[in-house]
Coordinates of C-alpha atoms in Angstrom, one line a residue:
M1 CA 0.0 0.0 0.0
N2 CA 1.4 3.4 -0.9
I3 CA 1.4 6.0 1.8
K4 CA 1.3 9.6 0.6
T5 CA 3.9 11.9 2.2
L6 CA 2.5 13.9 5.1
T7 CA 3.6 17.5 4.8
L8 CA 3.9 19.2 8.2
A9 CA 2.9 22.8 7.4
A10 CA 4.0 25.5 9.8
V11 CA 1.1 27.0 11.6
T12 CA 1.4 30.5 13.0
A13 CA -0.3 30.4 16.5
V14 CA 0.6 32.2 19.7
F15 CA -0.3 30.1 22.7
S16 CA -0.2 31.8 26.1
L17 CA -2.0 31.3 29.4
S18 CA -2.1 34.1 32.0
A19 CA -2.5 32.0 35.1
C20 CA 1.1 30.9 35.5
G21 CA 3.2 32.3 32.7
S22 CA 5.0 30.0 30.2
T23 CA 8.4 30.0 28.6
T24 CA 8.6 30.8 24.9
K25 CA 11.0 28.8 22.8
E26 CA 12.1 28.9 19.2
A27 CA 9.7 27.2 16.8
A28 CA 10.9 23.8 15.5
N29 CA 11.7 23.2 11.9
S30 CA 8.9 20.9 10.6
S31 CA 10.3 18.1 8.5
N32 CA 8.4 15.7 6.3
T33 CA 10.7 12.9 7.2
Y34 CA 9.0 10.1 9.1
V35 CA 9.0 6.4 9.7
T36 CA 5.8 4.6 8.7
K37 CA 4.4 1.5 10.4
T38 CA 1.1 -0.3 9.5
S39 CA -0.9 -2.3 12.0
A40 CA -3.1 -5.2 11.4
N41 CA -6.3 -3.1 11.5
G42 CA -5.0 -0.7 8.9
D43 CA -3.9 2.1 11.2
I44 CA -0.5 3.7 10.5
T45 CA 2.1 5.1 12.8
K46 CA 4.4 8.0 11.9
T47 CA 7.4 9.3 13.7
L48 CA 7.5 13.1 13.3
K49 CA 10.7 15.1 13.6
L50 CA 9.4 17.8 15.9
K51 CA 11.2 19.5 18.8
N52 CA 11.6 22.6 20.8
F53 CA 8.1 22.8 22.2
N54 CA 6.7 23.0 25.7
G55 CA 3.0 23.5 25.0
I56 CA 0.2 21.7 23.2
N57 CA -2.7 23.3 21.3
S58 CA -5.3 21.0 19.7
T59 CA -8.7 21.4 18.0
Q60 CA -8.9 17.7 17.1
R61 CA -9.9 14.4 18.7
V62 CA -6.7 13.2 20.3
V63 CA -5.4 10.8 22.9
I64 CA -1.9 12.0 24.1
H65 CA 0.4 9.9 26.2
Y66 CA 3.2 12.1 27.5
T67 CA 6.5 11.0 28.9
Q68 CA 8.9 13.5 30.5
G69 CA 12.4 13.0 29.1
G70 CA 15.5 14.9 28.1
S71 CA 14.9 14.6 24.3
Y72 CA 12.0 15.0 21.9
K73 CA 10.0 12.3 20.2
V74 CA 6.6 12.5 18.6
T75 CA 4.6 9.7 17.0
V76 CA 1.1 9.8 15.7
S77 CA -1.1 6.8 15.0
G78 CA -4.5 6.5 13.4
R79 CA -6.3 6.1 10.1
A80 CA -4.2 7.2 7.1
E81 CA -7.0 9.6 5.9
T82 CA -7.3 11.2 9.3
I83 CA -3.6 11.8 9.6
A84 CA -3.6 13.2 6.0
A85 CA -6.3 15.6 7.0
T86 CA -4.5 16.8 10.1
D87 CA -1.7 19.3 10.4
I88 CA 0.8 18.7 13.3
S89 CA 3.6 21.2 13.6
V90 CA 5.4 23.4 16.0
S91 CA 4.8 27.2 16.3
N92 CA 6.2 29.5 18.9
G93 CA 7.1 26.7 21.2
T94 CA 3.7 25.0 20.9
L95 CA 2.9 21.7 19.3
V96 CA -0.2 22.6 17.2
I97 CA -2.7 19.9 16.1
G98 CA -5.4 21.0 13.8
P99 CA -7.2 20.4 10.4
K100 CA -5.2 20.8 7.3
M101 CA -6.6 23.8 5.6
N102 CA -5.8 22.9 2.0
I103 CA -7.5 19.5 2.0
N104 CA -10.3 19.6 -0.6
N105 CA -12.1 16.3 -0.2
S106 CA -14.6 14.6 2.1
S107 CA -11.8 13.4 4.4
N108 CA -12.5 16.5 6.6
G109 CA -15.2 14.4 8.1
N110 CA -12.5 11.9 9.2
A111 CA -10.7 14.6 11.0
S112 CA -13.0 13.9 14.0
T113 CA -11.7 10.3 14.1
E114 CA -9.3 9.8 17.0
L115 CA -5.6 10.2 16.7
R116 CA -3.1 8.8 19.2
L117 CA 0.1 10.7 20.0
N118 CA 3.0 9.5 22.0
I119 CA 5.1 12.5 23.1
T120 CA 8.4 12.7 24.9
A121 CA 9.7 16.1 25.8
P122 CA 11.6 17.8 28.7
A123 CA 8.4 19.6 29.8
I124 CA 4.8 20.4 28.9
E125 CA 3.9 23.7 30.5
S126 CA 0.7 24.5 28.7
I127 CA -2.2 22.6 27.3
M128 CA -5.0 24.3 25.3
N129 CA -7.9 22.2 24.0
Y130 CA -10.7 23.2 21.7
G131 CA -11.6 19.7 20.6
R132 CA -11.6 16.4 22.5
M133 CA -8.4 15.5 24.3
D134 CA -7.3 12.7 26.7
F135 CA -4.0 13.6 28.2
I136 CA -2.2 10.8 30.2
T137 CA 1.1 11.0 31.9
G138 CA 3.0 9.4 34.8
S139 CA 4.9 11.2 37.5
I140 CA 6.3 14.5 36.4
S141 CA 8.4 17.5 37.7
L142 CA 7.2 20.9 36.6
N143 CA 7.9 24.6 36.7
T144 CA 4.3 25.4 35.6
M145 CA 1.3 23.6 34.1
N146 CA -1.4 25.7 32.6
I147 CA -4.5 23.9 31.3
N148 CA -7.1 25.8 29.3
N149 CA -10.1 23.9 28.0
S150 CA -13.0 24.9 25.8
G151 CA -13.9 21.4 24.6
A152 CA -14.0 17.9 26.2
F153 CA -10.9 17.2 28.2
S154 CA -9.5 14.4 30.4
F155 CA -6.3 14.8 32.3
K156 CA -4.7 11.9 34.3
A157 CA -1.3 12.3 35.9
G158 CA 0.8 10.5 38.5
N159 CA 2.7 12.4 41.2
M160 CA 3.5 16.1 40.4
T161 CA 6.5 17.7 42.0
N162 CA 7.8 21.2 41.6
K163 CA 11.2 22.3 40.2
S164 CA 10.9 25.6 42.1
K165 CA 8.9 27.1 44.9
K166 CA 7.1 29.2 42.3
A167 CA 5.8 26.2 40.4
C168 CA 2.1 26.6 39.5
F169 CA -0.7 24.3 38.4
A170 CA -3.6 26.1 36.9
I171 CA -6.9 25.0 35.3
E172 CA -9.1 27.4 33.2
N173 CA -12.1 25.5 32.1
Y174 CA -15.0 26.6 29.9
G175 CA -16.0 23.2 28.5
R176 CA -16.2 19.8 30.1
A177 CA -13.2 18.5 32.0
D178 CA -12.2 15.6 34.2
V179 CA -8.9 16.1 36.0
K180 CA -7.2 13.5 38.3
T181 CA -3.8 13.7 39.8
G182 CA -1.7 11.7 42.3
Q183 CA 0.3 13.5 45.0
M184 CA 0.9 17.1 44.2
N185 CA 3.8 19.0 45.8
I186 CA 3.8 22.4 44.1
G187 CA 3.8 26.2 44.6
T188 CA 0.4 27.6 43.9
A189 CA -2.8 26.0 42.5
N190 CA -5.4 28.1 40.6
I191 CA -8.7 26.6 39.6
N192 CA -11.0 28.8 37.5
N193 CA -14.2 27.0 36.2
S194 CA -16.9 28.4 34.0
G195 CA -17.9 25.0 32.6
S196 CA -18.3 21.5 34.1
L197 CA -15.2 20.3 36.0
T198 CA -14.5 17.3 38.1
F199 CA -11.2 17.5 39.9
D200 CA -9.6 14.9 42.1
C201 CA -6.5 16.5 43.4
G202 CA -5.3 13.4 45.3
K203 CA -3.1 14.7 48.2
A204 CA -2.0 18.2 47.3
S205 CA 0.6 20.3 49.1
T206 CA 0.7 24.0 47.9
S207 CA 1.9 27.4 49.1
A208 CA -1.5 28.9 48.1
T209 CA -4.7 27.5 46.7
E210 CA -7.4 29.6 44.9
V211 CA -10.6 28.2 43.5
T212 CA -13.1 30.3 41.5
N213 CA -16.3 28.7 40.2
Y214 CA -19.0 30.0 38.0
G215 CA -20.1 26.7 36.5
R216 CA -20.5 23.2 37.9
L217 CA -17.6 22.0 40.0
N218 CA -17.0 18.7 41.9
I219 CA -13.7 18.7 43.8
T220 CA -12.3 16.0 46.0
G221 CA -9.0 15.1 47.7
T222 CA -6.8 16.5 50.5
V223 CA -5.1 19.9 50.4
E224 CA -2.3 21.2 52.7
S225 CA -1.7 24.8 52.1
S226 CA -0.6 28.1 53.6
S227 CA -3.8 29.8 52.5
V228 CA -7.0 28.8 50.7
S229 CA -9.5 31.1 49.0
I230 CA -12.7 29.8 47.5
N231 CA -15.2 31.9 45.6
N232 CA -18.3 30.2 44.3
S233 CA -21.0 31.7 42.1
G234 CA -22.1 28.4 40.5
S235 CA -22.8 24.9 41.7
C236 CA -20.1 23.3 43.8
S237 CA -19.8 20.0 45.6
S238 CA -16.7 19.7 47.8
G239 CA -15.2 16.6 49.3
V240 CA -11.8 18.1 50.1
T241 CA -10.2 18.0 53.5
Y242 CA -8.3 21.2 54.1
N243 CA -5.3 21.6 56.4
V244 CA -4.3 25.3 56.3
S245 CA -1.6 26.9 58.3
E246 CA -3.0 30.4 57.9
S247 CA -6.4 31.5 56.5
Y248 CA -9.3 29.7 54.9
D249 CA -11.6 32.1 53.2
F250 CA -14.9 31.1 51.5
T251 CA -17.4 33.3 49.7
N252 CA -20.6 31.9 48.2
Y253 CA -23.2 33.4 45.9
G254 CA -24.3 30.2 44.3
S255 CA -25.0 26.6 45.6
Y256 CA -22.3 24.9 47.7
D257 CA -22.3 21.6 49.5
N258 CA -19.3 20.6 51.7
N259 CA -18.9 17.4 53.6
R260 CA -15.3 17.3 54.6
D261 CA -13.2 18.8 57.4
I262 CA -11.3 22.1 57.7
T263 CA -8.4 23.0 59.9
A264 CA -6.9 26.5 59.8
K265 CA -5.6 29.4 61.9
S266 CA -8.7 31.4 60.8
V267 CA -11.9 30.3 59.0
A268 CA -14.1 32.9 57.3
I269 CA -17.4 31.8 55.7
N270 CA -19.6 34.4 53.9
N271 CA -22.7 33.0 52.3
S272 CA -25.2 34.9 50.2
G273 CA -26.4 31.9 48.3
A274 CA -27.4 28.4 49.4
D275 CA -24.8 26.7 51.5
T276 CA -24.7 23.3 53.2
E277 CA -21.9 22.4 55.6
R278 CA -21.4 19.0 57.2
C279 CA -17.9 19.0 58.7
K280 CA -15.5 19.4 61.6
L281 CA -13.9 22.8 61.9
K282 CA -10.8 23.6 64.0
A283 CA -9.5 27.2 64.1
D284 CA -8.4 30.0 66.4
V285 CA -11.1 32.1 64.9
L286 CA -14.3 31.0 63.1
D287 CA -16.4 33.8 61.5
I288 CA -19.6 32.9 59.8
V289 CA -21.8 35.5 58.1
V290 CA -25.0 34.5 56.4
Y291 CA -27.2 36.6 54.1
G292 CA -28.6 33.7 52.1
R293 CA -29.8 30.3 53.1
S294 CA -27.5 28.0 55.2
N295 CA -27.9 24.5 56.5
Y296 CA -25.0 23.6 58.9
D297 CA -24.2 20.6 60.9
I298 CA -20.8 21.6 62.4
N299 CA -18.5 20.4 65.1
F300 CA -16.2 23.3 66.0
S301 CA -13.2 23.3 68.3
G302 CA -10.8 26.2 69.0
G303 CA -10.8 29.8 70.1
V304 CA -13.5 32.2 69.1
A305 CA -16.7 31.3 67.1
K306 CA -19.0 34.0 65.6
L307 CA -22.2 33.4 63.8
N308 CA -24.1 36.3 62.3
C309 CA -27.2 35.3 60.3
S310 CA -29.4 37.8 58.6
G311 CA -30.8 35.3 56.2
V312 CA -32.4 31.9 56.6
G313 CA -30.5 29.3 58.5
D314 CA -30.7 25.9 60.3
F315 CA -27.7 25.5 62.4
N316 CA -26.6 22.5 64.5
L317 CA -23.4 23.6 66.3
D318 CA -21.4 21.4 68.6
V319 CA -18.7 23.5 70.1
D320 CA -15.6 23.2 72.3
C321 CA -14.3 26.8 72.4
K322 CA -13.4 29.8 74.5
S323 CA -16.0 32.1 73.1
L324 CA -19.3 31.8 71.2
N325 CA -21.2 34.7 69.8
V326 CA -24.5 34.2 68.0
D327 CA -26.4 37.1 66.3
A328 CA -29.6 35.7 64.9
S329 CA -31.3 38.5 63.0
G330 CA -32.9 36.6 60.2
R331 CA -35.2 33.6 60.1
V332 CA -33.0 31.3 62.1
K333 CA -33.0 28.0 64.0
V334 CA -30.0 27.3 66.1
K335 CA -29.2 24.3 68.2
L336 CA -26.2 24.6 70.4
S337 CA -24.3 21.9 72.3
G338 CA -20.9 21.3 73.9
T339 CA -19.0 23.8 75.9
A340 CA -18.1 27.5 75.5
D341 CA -16.3 29.5 78.2
N342 CA -18.2 32.7 77.2
T343 CA -21.5 32.8 75.3
E344 CA -23.3 35.8 73.9
L345 CA -26.7 35.5 72.2
T346 CA -28.3 38.5 70.4
G347 CA -30.9 38.9 67.6
S348 CA -34.0 40.6 66.4
G349 CA -35.5 38.4 63.7
I350 CA -37.6 35.3 63.7
S351 CA -35.3 33.0 65.6
N352 CA -35.2 29.9 67.7
V353 CA -32.1 29.4 69.7
N354 CA -31.9 26.1 71.7
T355 CA -29.1 26.2 74.4
S356 CA -30.4 23.2 76.5
N357 CA -27.3 21.1 75.6
L358 CA -24.8 23.9 75.9
N359 CA -22.5 24.0 79.0
K360 CA -24.3 21.2 80.6
F361 CA -22.0 20.1 83.3

């Protein structure tokens, strides 16, 4: 069978992600030299002479297996007509995968057929997906990893370690994404979701963690961090255990459901949406402010606990703390139990505060 020569046309594309900054390298010289193999099912494999890239930009349906190594190697496998309709080249330090613009036949329909790429490179610092991509890798060391998805995306990685204290892992999602990692030991983690994102972060150790959600987010794992900031305006389900050395700050305007524990020096919860909390909290200072609707079943131990509810709330609070201040000015039902050295109860709304099981010695 004759295999037509695949011409790797240079594609001019600038790929940059703002969340963590990426290093620009010289564009590789695309060569049409390759080694062809044919499998029993008719798929072919081509070895592409491409190098000097640290990012990937795809609009196609691809499965990418990435291996971190000191040299470059790229192979592509799939149907001959799909490969013929696809342009794979390097531009501005990015491996670009897209449809070949000068194809004038019906094979464009085959461009949606899956391609499989095996990539070896010293680092992949940015991934931009507009098509359908599965990205699979083992344990890697990184300076930065920026993921930007506007299509359908799956990311599976082993352990991730940092090459420097400024190492950053960032996700910007506008499509549908499923991200799963092993242990993460990095600098900062930034999650920004406006689509549908499922994120299993395994056991993550960061210097700072920031989560912003406008879409649908399901996040699980364990996070150890100096600081955590969560801002939710969409629908979020959290199964993350947070161990924070400094501050945990949570602001909610959407729908939030948390069923894991939080330990921090200070915990601040500000709810103007619908918030459900079923967890153990441990902090020197706990400050809860509710303007929306809250349903809490919380066990709190530590220093000072403050609850100010001007919205609608049902609170079951079991405390072991130095000071407890409850200001119930909305439509509030509060059941208190445990011990508090000092207790202050105020309020002017429609409230029901039950203290029968508080300080019951």
